[in-house]
Amino acid sequence: MPILPRFPGGGGATGYKYQIRDTDGITYSRDAGGTLLLRWTDPADMVLDGRALAEWKGTIVVCKEGSPPQSVDDGTIVCDSTVRDQYKETGLPVDVGGPGYYYGVFPYTRDYVVNVDSANTVYVLSEGYDATLRSASWQDINYIVSRGEADQIWKVGDEIDVVLSGDYTGSITMQIAGFDHDDLVEGGKAGITFLSKQLAIKNVPMDPRSTNTSGWGGAHLRTVTVPKIRSSLPQTVKDVIKKVNKSYTFGGSGTRSAISEDDLFIPSCTEVGKTHGSLPDNEGVKYPIFMSGADLVKKGLYGNAGYWWLRSASKHDTSCFGYVTASGGITYGTASGIGTDVCLGFCI
């Protein structure tokens, strides 16, 4: 498809030209001396019926802090290579930028049409190239998720700490519960779902009105408590969490189901891999973290194993929601009951 050309160093052109394909396999590493090396494969020429539509001329590397470069003028030019695949094996030594910087590896054609698509950018982890989840920044995590590489770097059960401040305080450990599991409101799958290893919030009712007739969607925990939890999260977390669709069933004898749009949520009995005759079994899919028979016993911030709410409303009692017991079993109890805690979930 013809596009308006982009030129190195700015400038314009008349007419339309074809853009070259993306660079491939952009990676980075350190050599023995600690120098950052960028590697990539330059694109092949685009040829149709023996006629060159786009011929590779060179690749410009642009470095920028804070956000991906959008053009060759949007940052510092690191190099302009006109030797195809010059750095595919040996890597380009980079002394501009480093951890926490974005690099655009932009190929251009003989007509000086530059391909600045997002596929041609890479972000160097801000924590000294340490891919350990606990050491990564939330910006790092979000960027890696955006590239579809989260499950290549981390595994289910990996942990990272979050410090709450505001209406709720304390440090909680979030664990990866699954990859590409929850449905994003905007479409597609959330790259990572996190669930709290500990019980993040203690002694809260699901609904002080002792009703489940509006299900999770209208419960006090969701409409009043969750916003307070959200406001207590670090801004770096709030900046990257995504809204997902969570299914729930209205309580009582009815079989009506609905979808809520949540950036913070709690699991259902289905998602923790448990069944109970009085609780629905159609609210989501079991998280991988529970597929190995993982213990559902969770300790609260006070150190003891506690009960924790599920968003599953009882089918037989219009005043009750399900919860996990201190021994890891599952049952249900009145929505107004206190002494029940929260396993917090969110997606990136």
Short mmCIF file of C-alpha atoms in Angstrom, two decimals:
data_model
loop_
_atom_site.label_atom_id
_atom_site.label_comp_id
_atom_site.label_asym_id
_atom_site.label_seq_id
_atom_site.Cartn_x
_atom_site.Cartn_y
_atom_site.Cartn_z
CA MET A 1 0.00 0.00 0.00
CA PRO A 2 1.52 3.38 -0.99
CA ILE A 3 2.24 5.79 1.84
CA LEU A 4 3.50 9.33 2.20
CA PRO A 5 7.28 9.14 2.50
CA ARG A 6 9.26 10.12 5.59
CA PHE A 7 12.77 11.45 5.16
CA PRO A 8 15.81 11.23 7.45
CA GLY A 9 16.46 14.61 9.02
CA GLY A 10 12.98 15.88 8.16
CA GLY A 11 12.05 17.35 4.83
CA GLY A 12 9.31 16.39 2.42
CA ALA A 13 8.66 14.88 -0.97
CA THR A 14 6.12 14.87 -3.73
CA GLY A 15 4.24 11.74 -4.77
CA TYR A 16 3.94 8.41 -2.96
CA LYS A 17 6.50 5.70 -2.38
CA TYR A 18 6.45 2.29 -0.78
CA GLN A 19 7.69 1.62 2.73
CA ILE A 20 10.19 -1.18 3.32
CA ARG A 21 9.27 -4.04 5.65
CA ASP A 22 10.11 -4.01 9.37
CA THR A 23 13.47 -4.89 10.81
CA ASP A 24 13.49 -8.31 12.45
CA GLY A 25 14.79 -9.85 15.67
CA ILE A 26 15.76 -6.66 17.51
CA THR A 27 17.61 -7.73 20.66
CA TYR A 28 20.12 -6.27 23.07
CA SER A 29 22.74 -7.62 25.43
CA ARG A 30 25.94 -6.63 27.17
CA ASP A 31 29.38 -7.72 26.11
CA ALA A 32 32.08 -8.83 28.57
CA GLY A 33 32.99 -5.21 29.25
CA GLY A 34 29.39 -4.16 29.95
CA THR A 35 28.82 -2.31 26.68
CA LEU A 36 25.26 -2.40 25.37
CA LEU A 37 25.00 -4.15 21.99
CA LEU A 38 21.99 -3.85 19.68
CA ARG A 39 21.35 -6.57 17.09
CA TRP A 40 18.80 -6.77 14.29
CA THR A 41 18.20 -8.15 10.81
CA ASP A 42 17.61 -5.64 8.02
CA PRO A 43 14.54 -6.20 5.80
CA ALA A 44 14.70 -7.70 2.34
CA ASP A 45 13.75 -5.62 -0.69
CA MET A 46 10.09 -5.66 -1.72
CA VAL A 47 9.85 -7.06 -5.26
CA LEU A 48 6.72 -7.68 -7.35
CA ASP A 49 6.87 -9.33 -10.78
CA GLY A 50 10.56 -8.60 -10.98
CA ARG A 51 10.08 -4.92 -10.18
CA ALA A 52 11.51 -3.44 -6.99
CA LEU A 53 8.79 -1.62 -5.08
CA ALA A 54 10.98 -0.77 -2.10
CA GLU A 55 14.76 -1.25 -1.99
CA TRP A 56 16.54 -1.16 1.35
CA LYS A 57 19.12 1.61 1.52
CA GLY A 58 20.02 1.78 5.20
CA THR A 59 18.89 1.64 8.83
CA ILE A 60 18.97 4.56 11.25
CA VAL A 61 19.10 3.91 15.01
CA VAL A 62 17.51 6.61 17.18
CA CYS A 63 17.71 6.72 20.98
CA LYS A 64 15.11 8.40 23.18
CA GLU A 65 14.27 8.49 26.89
CA GLY A 66 10.72 8.19 28.19
CA SER A 67 8.82 7.07 25.08
CA PRO A 68 9.51 5.38 21.73
CA PRO A 69 10.89 7.69 19.03
CA GLN A 70 8.30 8.52 16.40
CA SER A 71 10.69 9.71 13.69
CA VAL A 72 14.40 10.01 12.98
CA ASP A 73 14.25 13.53 14.43
CA ASP A 74 12.60 12.37 17.67
CA GLY A 75 15.68 11.60 19.74
CA THR A 76 19.42 11.16 19.26
CA ILE A 77 20.70 9.41 16.13
CA VAL A 78 23.06 6.63 17.20
CA CYS A 79 24.10 5.40 13.78
CA ASP A 80 23.11 5.23 10.10
CA SER A 81 24.16 1.86 8.69
CA THR A 82 24.13 1.31 4.94
CA VAL A 83 25.68 -2.18 5.10
CA ARG A 84 22.91 -4.78 5.14
CA ASP A 85 22.88 -6.88 8.34
CA GLN A 86 26.07 -5.17 9.50
CA TYR A 87 25.12 -5.66 13.15
CA LYS A 88 23.10 -8.89 12.91
CA GLU A 89 25.84 -11.00 14.52
CA THR A 90 28.36 -8.67 16.15
CA GLY A 91 25.91 -6.09 17.48
CA LEU A 92 26.13 -2.31 17.42
CA PRO A 93 28.03 -0.93 20.44
CA VAL A 94 25.87 1.81 21.96
CA ASP A 95 27.26 4.53 24.21
CA VAL A 96 24.17 6.75 23.97
CA GLY A 97 21.28 6.10 26.38
CA GLY A 98 21.22 2.68 28.03
CA PRO A 99 18.85 1.20 30.63
CA GLY A 100 15.46 2.91 30.57
CA TYR A 101 15.86 4.18 27.00
CA TYR A 102 13.96 3.34 23.83
CA TYR A 103 15.74 2.63 20.56
CA GLY A 104 14.15 2.98 17.17
CA VAL A 105 15.81 0.77 14.54
CA PHE A 106 14.28 2.36 11.45
CA PRO A 107 15.00 0.98 7.95
CA TYR A 108 14.65 3.29 4.97
CA THR A 109 14.58 2.89 1.19
CA ARG A 110 16.49 4.35 -1.71
CA ASP A 111 13.61 6.79 -1.99
CA TYR A 112 14.25 7.76 1.64
CA VAL A 113 10.96 6.41 2.95
CA VAL A 114 11.59 5.56 6.62
CA ASN A 115 9.68 2.80 8.40
CA VAL A 116 9.05 4.11 11.92
CA ASP A 117 6.44 1.52 12.89
CA SER A 118 6.36 0.52 16.56
CA ALA A 119 7.59 -2.98 15.60
CA ASN A 120 10.96 -1.34 14.98
CA THR A 121 11.49 -0.16 18.55
CA VAL A 122 12.98 -1.84 21.60
CA TYR A 123 13.07 -0.77 25.25
CA VAL A 124 16.10 -1.50 27.41
CA LEU A 125 15.03 -2.60 30.88
CA SER A 126 15.59 0.14 33.41
CA GLU A 127 16.85 -2.19 36.14
CA GLY A 128 20.28 -2.90 34.73
CA TYR A 129 18.95 -5.45 32.21
CA ASP A 130 17.76 -7.69 35.06
CA ALA A 131 14.65 -9.44 33.79
CA THR A 132 13.71 -10.75 37.24
CA LEU A 133 10.08 -9.71 37.74
CA ARG A 134 10.68 -8.42 41.26
CA SER A 135 13.36 -6.09 39.88
CA ALA A 136 11.42 -4.82 36.87
CA SER A 137 9.63 -1.48 36.79
CA TRP A 138 5.94 -1.44 35.90
CA GLN A 139 6.89 0.49 32.78
CA ASP A 140 9.19 -2.40 31.86
CA ILE A 141 6.45 -4.93 32.46
CA ASN A 142 3.91 -3.00 30.40
CA TYR A 143 6.33 -2.62 27.50
CA ILE A 144 7.25 -6.31 27.47
CA VAL A 145 3.55 -7.22 27.56
CA SER A 146 2.92 -4.88 24.62
CA ARG A 147 5.49 -6.83 22.62
CA GLY A 148 3.84 -10.15 23.45
CA GLU A 149 6.98 -11.43 25.19
CA ALA A 150 5.88 -11.69 28.84
CA ASP A 151 5.58 -15.49 28.89
CA GLN A 152 9.05 -15.78 27.33
CA ILE A 153 10.65 -13.83 30.17
CA TRP A 154 8.59 -14.71 33.24
CA LYS A 155 6.60 -17.70 34.49
CA VAL A 156 3.41 -18.31 36.44
CA GLY A 157 4.06 -17.76 40.16
CA ASP A 158 6.75 -15.08 39.70
CA GLU A 159 6.36 -12.29 42.25
CA ILE A 160 6.58 -8.52 42.54
CA ASP A 161 5.79 -6.25 45.50
CA VAL A 162 3.31 -3.36 45.53
CA VAL A 163 3.20 -0.79 48.33
CA LEU A 164 -0.23 0.70 49.10
CA SER A 165 -0.65 4.17 50.59
CA GLY A 166 -3.81 6.16 51.22
CA ASP A 167 -7.07 4.60 52.40
CA TYR A 168 -5.19 1.30 52.58
CA THR A 169 -1.54 0.81 53.47
CA GLY A 170 0.99 -1.98 53.51
CA SER A 171 3.14 -4.00 51.12
CA ILE A 172 1.53 -6.85 49.20
CA THR A 173 3.14 -9.42 46.92
CA MET A 174 1.49 -9.93 43.55
CA GLN A 175 1.98 -13.21 41.69
CA ILE A 176 1.55 -13.99 38.01
CA ALA A 177 -1.63 -16.07 37.84
CA GLY A 178 -1.66 -16.53 34.07
CA PHE A 179 -0.70 -15.18 30.66
CA ASP A 180 -3.15 -14.20 27.90
CA HIS A 181 -6.02 -15.34 30.12
CA ASP A 182 -8.44 -12.48 30.73
CA ASP A 183 -10.37 -10.65 28.02
CA LEU A 184 -9.54 -6.97 27.65
CA VAL A 185 -12.46 -4.57 27.39
CA GLU A 186 -10.74 -3.00 24.40
CA GLY A 187 -10.38 -6.40 22.72
CA GLY A 188 -7.77 -9.15 22.79
CA LYS A 189 -6.19 -10.75 25.83
CA ALA A 190 -4.44 -9.21 28.82
CA GLY A 191 -0.78 -10.18 28.70
CA ILE A 192 -0.51 -10.89 32.44
CA THR A 193 -3.03 -11.42 35.23
CA PHE A 194 -1.72 -10.78 38.75
CA LEU A 195 -3.33 -12.04 41.96
CA SER A 196 -2.13 -11.10 45.43
CA LYS A 197 -0.18 -13.78 47.26
CA GLN A 198 -1.36 -12.41 50.59
CA LEU A 199 -4.81 -11.15 51.46
CA ALA A 200 -4.42 -7.52 50.51
CA ILE A 201 -7.39 -6.04 52.38
CA LYS A 202 -8.74 -7.46 55.63
CA ASN A 203 -12.08 -7.57 57.40
CA VAL A 204 -14.33 -6.07 54.72
CA PRO A 205 -17.94 -7.04 53.94
CA MET A 206 -18.94 -7.98 50.42
CA ASP A 207 -22.12 -5.98 50.93
CA PRO A 208 -23.38 -4.58 54.27
CA ARG A 209 -26.96 -4.81 52.93
CA SER A 210 -26.75 -8.64 53.19
CA THR A 211 -27.80 -9.06 49.57
CA ASN A 212 -26.32 -10.66 46.47
CA THR A 213 -29.26 -9.99 44.15
CA SER A 214 -27.16 -7.62 42.00
CA GLY A 215 -24.21 -9.99 42.09
CA TRP A 216 -20.60 -8.83 41.96
CA GLY A 217 -21.56 -5.99 39.59
CA GLY A 218 -23.49 -4.10 42.27
CA ALA A 219 -21.73 -5.32 45.39
CA HIS A 220 -20.45 -2.77 47.92
CA LEU A 221 -16.97 -4.33 47.72
CA ARG A 222 -16.80 -3.54 44.00
CA THR A 223 -18.52 -0.15 43.97
CA VAL A 224 -17.15 1.39 47.20
CA THR A 225 -14.14 -0.55 48.52
CA VAL A 226 -12.38 -1.22 45.19
CA PRO A 227 -12.16 2.51 44.29
CA LYS A 228 -10.44 3.11 47.64
CA ILE A 229 -8.00 0.30 46.92
CA ARG A 230 -7.35 1.72 43.47
CA SER A 231 -6.59 5.15 44.90
CA SER A 232 -4.06 3.51 47.26
CA LEU A 233 -2.05 1.89 44.46
CA PRO A 234 1.22 3.49 43.30
CA GLN A 235 0.75 5.74 40.29
CA THR A 236 3.17 3.56 38.33
CA VAL A 237 0.73 0.65 38.71
CA LYS A 238 -2.38 2.72 37.98
CA ASP A 239 -0.72 3.91 34.77
CA VAL A 240 -0.49 0.41 33.29
CA ILE A 241 -3.38 -1.74 34.59
CA LYS A 242 -6.03 -2.57 32.00
CA LYS A 243 -9.78 -3.06 32.25
CA VAL A 244 -10.97 -6.62 31.66
CA ASN A 245 -14.36 -8.29 31.32
CA LYS A 246 -15.27 -10.38 34.36
CA SER A 247 -18.34 -12.63 34.23
CA TYR A 248 -20.61 -12.96 37.25
CA THR A 249 -24.01 -14.42 38.12
CA PHE A 250 -26.84 -12.70 39.98
CA GLY A 251 -27.59 -14.30 43.31
CA GLY A 252 -30.69 -16.23 44.24
CA SER A 253 -32.58 -18.78 42.16
CA GLY A 254 -32.24 -16.85 38.90
CA THR A 255 -29.69 -17.91 36.29
CA ARG A 256 -28.96 -14.48 34.86
CA SER A 257 -25.34 -13.72 34.09
CA ALA A 258 -23.60 -10.46 33.29
CA ILE A 259 -20.20 -8.95 32.53
CA SER A 260 -18.49 -6.25 34.58
CA GLU A 261 -15.63 -4.09 33.32
CA ASP A 262 -12.97 -4.11 36.03
CA ASP A 263 -9.44 -2.83 36.45
CA LEU A 264 -9.37 -4.37 39.95
CA PHE A 265 -11.28 -7.54 40.78
CA ILE A 266 -11.44 -10.65 42.92
CA PRO A 267 -11.50 -14.26 41.59
CA SER A 268 -14.56 -16.44 41.14
CA CYS A 269 -14.88 -20.02 42.39
CA THR A 270 -14.36 -21.20 38.79
CA GLU A 271 -11.13 -19.21 38.47
CA VAL A 272 -9.64 -20.72 41.62
CA GLY A 273 -10.57 -24.18 40.39
CA LYS A 274 -13.20 -25.09 42.98
CA THR A 275 -16.83 -26.17 42.69
CA HIS A 276 -19.70 -25.97 45.14
CA GLY A 277 -23.32 -26.93 44.61
CA SER A 278 -24.53 -23.54 45.77
CA LEU A 279 -22.09 -21.49 43.69
CA PRO A 280 -22.03 -20.92 39.91
CA ASP A 281 -19.50 -22.76 37.77
CA ASN A 282 -19.53 -20.53 34.69
CA GLU A 283 -17.63 -17.42 35.81
CA GLY A 284 -14.40 -17.39 33.87
CA VAL A 285 -11.70 -20.03 33.43
CA LYS A 286 -9.38 -21.55 36.02
CA TYR A 287 -6.12 -19.62 36.37
CA PRO A 288 -2.94 -21.57 35.58
CA ILE A 289 -1.52 -20.75 39.01
CA PHE A 290 -4.18 -23.05 40.48
CA MET A 291 -3.91 -25.78 37.86
CA SER A 292 -1.19 -27.68 39.69
CA GLY A 293 -3.40 -28.01 42.73
CA ALA A 294 -1.84 -25.00 44.40
CA ASP A 295 -2.87 -24.45 47.99
CA LEU A 296 -5.61 -21.83 48.33
CA VAL A 297 -4.56 -20.97 51.87
CA LYS A 298 -3.57 -17.31 51.97
CA LYS A 299 -2.23 -15.31 54.87
CA GLY A 300 -3.50 -11.87 55.68
CA LEU A 301 -1.42 -8.80 56.38
CA TYR A 302 -1.64 -9.75 60.03
CA GLY A 303 0.19 -13.04 59.34
CA ASN A 304 -2.50 -15.66 59.90
CA ALA A 305 -4.39 -17.65 57.29
CA GLY A 306 -7.70 -15.97 56.56
CA TYR A 307 -10.98 -16.28 54.70
CA TRP A 308 -11.22 -14.49 51.35
CA TRP A 309 -14.16 -13.48 49.23
CA LEU A 310 -15.05 -14.81 45.80
CA ARG A 311 -17.20 -12.79 43.43
CA SER A 312 -19.52 -15.83 43.12
CA ALA A 313 -23.02 -15.23 44.52
CA SER A 314 -24.94 -18.09 46.07
CA LYS A 315 -27.59 -19.60 43.81
CA HIS A 316 -29.73 -20.67 46.79
CA ASP A 317 -29.46 -17.80 49.25
CA THR A 318 -29.97 -14.18 48.24
CA SER A 319 -27.81 -12.90 51.11
CA CYS A 320 -24.60 -14.89 50.51
CA PHE A 321 -21.40 -14.91 48.47
CA GLY A 322 -18.77 -17.60 48.20
CA TYR A 323 -15.45 -17.47 50.01
CA VAL A 324 -12.33 -19.57 50.51
CA THR A 325 -11.78 -20.79 54.06
CA ALA A 326 -8.60 -20.54 56.12
CA SER A 327 -7.92 -24.21 55.34
CA GLY A 328 -8.31 -23.74 51.58
CA GLY A 329 -11.85 -25.07 51.22
CA ILE A 330 -14.77 -23.28 49.65
CA THR A 331 -18.18 -22.39 51.05
CA TYR A 332 -20.51 -19.38 51.24
CA GLY A 333 -21.63 -16.92 53.87
CA THR A 334 -23.62 -13.76 54.43
CA ALA A 335 -22.50 -10.80 52.33
CA SER A 336 -22.51 -8.48 55.35
CA GLY A 337 -20.12 -10.65 57.32
CA ILE A 338 -16.83 -9.07 58.34
CA GLY A 339 -13.64 -10.94 59.05
CA THR A 340 -13.41 -11.88 55.36
CA ASP A 341 -10.46 -10.58 53.36
CA VAL A 342 -9.65 -9.81 49.73
CA CYS A 343 -7.36 -11.50 47.21
CA LEU A 344 -6.76 -8.64 44.78
CA GLY A 345 -6.39 -9.10 41.04
CA PHE A 346 -5.45 -6.86 38.11
CA CYS A 347 -4.21 -7.23 34.56
CA ILE A 348 -1.46 -5.66 32.45
#
